Short mmCIF file of C-alpha atoms in Angstrom, two decimals:
data_model
loop_
_atom_site.label_atom_id
_atom_site.label_comp_id
_atom_site.label_asym_id
_atom_site.label_seq_id
_atom_site.Cartn_x
_atom_site.Cartn_y
_atom_site.Cartn_z
CA MET H 11 20.30 34.56 -36.77
CA SER H 12 20.26 32.92 -40.21
CA GLY H 13 18.25 35.66 -41.92
CA ARG H 14 15.30 33.37 -42.59
CA ARG H 15 11.91 34.61 -41.60
CA SER H 16 9.56 32.31 -39.78
CA SER H 17 5.97 32.62 -38.77
CA HIS H 18 5.38 32.67 -35.04
CA ARG H 19 2.01 30.96 -35.49
CA THR H 20 2.93 28.05 -37.74
CA GLY H 21 6.67 27.70 -37.29
CA ARG H 22 7.07 27.65 -41.09
CA ARG H 23 9.27 30.03 -43.00
CA SER H 24 7.35 32.85 -44.58
CA ASP H 25 7.56 33.59 -48.27
CA PRO H 26 9.92 36.54 -48.88
CA ARG H 27 7.44 37.76 -51.52
CA SER H 28 4.93 38.42 -48.72
CA THR H 29 6.79 41.61 -47.85
CA ARG H 30 5.51 43.31 -51.03
CA ASP H 31 3.20 46.26 -50.66
CA SER H 32 -0.45 45.57 -49.84
CA MET H 33 -1.58 46.34 -53.40
CA THR H 34 0.15 43.27 -54.76
CA PRO H 35 -1.72 39.99 -54.41
CA PRO H 36 0.10 37.13 -52.72
CA ALA H 37 2.26 36.34 -55.70
CA THR H 38 2.48 33.17 -57.61
CA HIS H 39 3.04 35.41 -60.63
CA THR H 40 5.43 38.30 -60.89
CA PRO H 41 4.06 41.76 -61.73
CA THR H 42 5.62 41.39 -65.18
CA GLU H 43 3.77 38.11 -65.74
CA LEU H 44 0.50 39.67 -64.57
CA MET H 45 1.09 42.62 -66.87
CA THR H 46 1.60 40.28 -69.83
CA LEU H 47 -1.53 38.33 -68.93
CA PHE H 48 -3.48 41.58 -68.59
CA VAL H 49 -2.38 42.77 -72.04
CA ALA H 50 -3.64 39.48 -73.52
CA ALA H 51 -6.90 39.74 -71.53
CA ARG H 52 -7.40 43.36 -72.57
CA SER H 53 -6.94 42.46 -76.22
CA ALA H 54 -9.34 39.53 -75.90
CA ALA H 55 -11.91 41.64 -74.01
CA LEU H 56 -11.94 44.30 -76.71
CA ALA H 57 -12.31 41.64 -79.42
CA LEU H 58 -15.06 39.98 -77.38
CA ARG H 59 -16.85 43.32 -77.13
CA LEU H 60 -16.85 43.52 -80.93
CA TRP H 61 -18.10 39.92 -81.11
CA ILE H 62 -21.06 40.83 -78.85
CA ILE H 63 -21.86 43.89 -80.95
CA GLU H 64 -21.96 41.76 -84.08
CA ARG H 65 -23.69 38.74 -82.51
CA TYR H 66 -26.46 40.72 -80.83
CA GLY H 67 -26.87 43.42 -83.51
CA LEU H 68 -25.82 46.30 -81.28
CA THR H 69 -24.08 49.57 -82.04
CA ALA H 70 -20.65 50.33 -80.62
CA ILE H 71 -21.99 53.11 -78.39
CA GLN H 72 -24.28 50.65 -76.60
CA LEU H 73 -21.29 48.96 -74.91
CA ASP H 74 -19.07 51.47 -73.15
CA VAL H 75 -15.50 50.71 -74.20
CA ALA H 76 -14.22 52.28 -70.96
CA MET H 77 -15.88 49.44 -69.05
CA ALA H 78 -14.44 46.68 -71.25
CA THR H 79 -11.56 45.77 -68.96
CA THR H 80 -12.95 46.56 -65.54
CA LEU H 81 -12.42 43.73 -63.10
CA PRO H 82 -16.16 43.12 -62.60
CA GLN H 83 -16.55 42.68 -66.37
CA LEU H 84 -13.51 40.39 -66.62
CA ASP H 85 -14.68 38.45 -63.58
CA ALA H 86 -18.15 37.95 -65.11
CA ILE H 87 -16.54 36.55 -68.25
CA ALA H 88 -14.35 34.14 -66.31
CA ARG H 89 -16.96 32.99 -63.80
CA PHE H 90 -20.34 33.29 -65.49
CA ASP H 91 -19.72 33.45 -69.28
CA ARG H 92 -21.39 36.87 -69.29
CA TYR H 93 -20.01 40.11 -70.67
CA TYR H 94 -21.95 43.35 -70.43
CA GLY H 95 -24.73 41.01 -69.30
CA TYR H 96 -24.75 39.09 -72.59
CA ASN H 97 -24.27 35.33 -72.85
CA ILE H 98 -20.86 34.60 -74.36
CA THR H 99 -20.84 30.80 -74.28
CA PRO H 100 -21.07 30.70 -78.11
CA ALA H 101 -18.04 33.02 -78.40
CA PRO H 102 -14.75 31.49 -79.53
CA VAL H 103 -12.69 30.07 -76.68
CA THR H 104 -9.75 32.12 -77.94
CA LEU H 105 -11.65 35.25 -76.84
CA ARG H 106 -12.55 33.91 -73.40
CA GLU H 107 -9.47 31.97 -72.34
CA PRO H 108 -6.96 34.86 -71.99
CA ILE H 109 -9.43 36.58 -69.67
CA ARG H 110 -9.89 33.45 -67.58
CA THR H 111 -6.14 33.00 -67.41
CA TYR H 112 -5.60 36.59 -66.20
CA THR H 113 -8.34 36.50 -63.55
CA HIS H 114 -7.14 33.09 -62.34
CA ALA H 115 -3.57 34.42 -62.05
CA LEU H 116 -4.78 37.57 -60.29
CA ARG H 117 -6.56 35.36 -57.75
CA CYS H 118 -3.32 33.40 -57.35
CA GLY H 119 -5.07 30.24 -58.44
CA ARG H 120 -7.68 30.38 -55.69
CA GLN H 121 -11.26 29.73 -56.70
CA PRO H 122 -13.68 32.59 -56.03
CA ARG H 123 -16.62 32.02 -53.76
CA SER H 124 -19.81 31.70 -55.78
CA HIS H 125 -21.46 35.04 -56.47
CA ALA H 126 -19.33 36.71 -53.81
CA GLU H 127 -18.26 40.30 -54.24
CA ILE H 128 -14.79 40.87 -55.59
CA PRO H 129 -12.40 41.45 -52.66
CA GLN H 130 -10.96 44.96 -52.37
CA ALA H 131 -7.42 43.57 -52.42
CA LEU H 132 -8.14 42.03 -55.82
CA LEU H 133 -9.57 45.31 -57.14
CA ARG H 134 -6.48 47.17 -55.93
CA ALA H 135 -4.17 44.60 -57.51
CA HIS H 136 -6.02 44.88 -60.84
CA ARG H 137 -5.85 48.70 -60.74
CA ARG H 138 -2.13 48.48 -60.03
CA ILE H 139 -1.57 46.18 -63.02
CA VAL H 140 -3.61 48.51 -65.25
CA ARG H 141 -1.54 51.52 -64.09
CA LEU H 142 1.69 49.64 -64.76
CA VAL H 143 0.55 48.68 -68.27
CA GLU H 144 -1.28 51.84 -69.33
CA GLY H 145 0.36 54.45 -67.14
CA PRO H 146 -1.35 56.87 -64.75
CA SER H 147 -2.07 59.46 -67.47
CA ARG H 148 -5.88 59.44 -67.42
CA ARG H 149 -8.74 58.52 -65.16
CA ARG H 150 -9.94 54.98 -65.75
CA HIS H 151 -12.84 52.83 -64.68
CA HIS H 152 -10.88 49.69 -63.79
CA ASP H 153 -12.59 48.86 -60.54
#
């Protein structure tokens, strides 16, 4: 045998990356690339949080910093231009684009279904990236 894997259903060769553990999304990006994109998204999300506080005249304690980089928050930014429920369309693109780039990469370029719940596999992949970047040292709210 030549060592190439093929799918019994389609007759096509399978992607060798598909043998990764189930917590990794079907990869078009390496974990290192996703980690880099997450670091940029995290930085942008924290800056965007400060923008909202200033724009809407809030205090810092009104927007829980622990929720700033949860996948539902990042997904709302990317899909609905909402963050913590606030409209962010007037926010600088430089604060929104890194988050869109990360969520798009995490979804492997696939478009999400409108208003659909975030798939569990995507939540697990995001948590894995967060653990790789920040380490497993404390309990986080990155669901």
